[in-house]
């Protein structure tokens, strides 16, 4: 019988397979455990984060608790101080009561003395009444004499004013007019809490027009004695004087534009003082008026355009060309309000102002629009005003945040002979006024020609050349100066206010340097003064219209504006000159 052999290889293979299965099971268990370990680590990290946040909140709660403890401690100390103040007030009240009793006793004694004095005064009054009757007869005679003297005074006053204006023009001084606006509803609104407990009414009228040349300011400030201060200007407008009256004094400057002079008219004053109303008339929804009042309420800019085209229509032979540019100076940057994008929409583009080799200010790439009527001119103005930056403040609900400069450039043909004759006449007049007194004092004869003779002039042959004169009218509506505390501005508007005040301060610095005849005039400290360099320090006829508020609330700002105007009057510039002839587009 054969012996069966045991198959060890088979057993071994079976055992190996069994062990491999156990290994795979262990490996799967290991992967499972590693996954669970990773999940546990994530949960542990979350718990650590929760514990960290809890610790942070605990620290905050501790800090809050400490602050509350400090607040309680300070409150307790304040209560102790209040109690001490109450005890002090009680003692002062007792002292006041004793003083009052003494005062009543003294008053009774003085009353008896006054009563006896009144009896004596009554007796004296009877005697004075007899003298008064005799004085009344003399008063009638004096009143008649005074009326006659007053009529003579008014005549002499008008003559003096005409002579003064002529002297101002010859000296080159800046003409300054002052306009006092009427009290408005917002003058009694938006009063700061710091002002509410004052005994002075902030809406009280303290600025008055004494006459057409004098402004009276009643300086009534808390802690200061009451005193009156006066300012003199070439013209002062009361609150009752209309836009028509104001433009009546501006109209001769438009005629000067056609006579060959550069002209600049600017309004200066605090926010809400009536600058934009004076220059443009009603332009916001709050200023809306009926069509019947539109002509009466128009400002200087639309009236100047109408007057310019009216004068040009009377003399069509001059072949005029009227071009307009409009810019605003916002945050010390210059923006062209007539520049258009590729679609033809006016968008306003930033420009720069430079100084030419001749020392004149110039704005490269500035847009000029040709206009042929006042309607076209005002259409450009209205479109530009829509781009002008405005923001409401506590002082004014529609405050302009930029300086607006409207420039009208007039090019016209003139008879050369008449132009030379007028220039020679002006030179002759200046020689008479400036040199004659010195020569008369020395016993010499004046060197100007006799009446009927003509001054010698160099022969000029321009018969075959174009005879043109180019003049410029600048109409400037300055942004208003502001007291930051009163206007209540913050953020972007606060930054705008800072730039506005700095540019106006730069304007004052330029005028100060001009009045003191300094060697360097800081025109480039501001884009505004750099742009207006030719008008402020050049030979243009410059009129500054001060706009001021009449109420007590804005007394400090009003005094600043009036002081600015007084300094501007002292500036002596070169005499206003007529523009030279343009030959083939160049100055000859």
PDB file of C-alpha atoms in Angstrom, residues 11 16 168 251 285 311 355 531:
ATOM      1  CA  UNK A  11       0.031  24.319   3.215  1.00  0.00           C
ATOM      2  CA  UNK A  16       0.797  32.866   3.098  1.00  0.00           C
ATOM      3  CA  UNK A 168      -7.849 155.781 -10.128  1.00  0.00           C
ATOM      4  CA  UNK A 251     -21.701 149.076 -18.324  1.00  0.00           C
ATOM      5  CA  UNK A 285     -34.256 125.817  -8.140  1.00  0.00           C
ATOM      6  CA  UNK A 311     -22.792 147.888 -29.041  1.00  0.00           C
ATOM      7  CA  UNK A 355       3.752 131.660 -18.400  1.00  0.00           C
ATOM      8  CA  UNK A 531      -4.557 132.245 -14.486  1.00  0.00           C
TER       9      UNK A 531
END
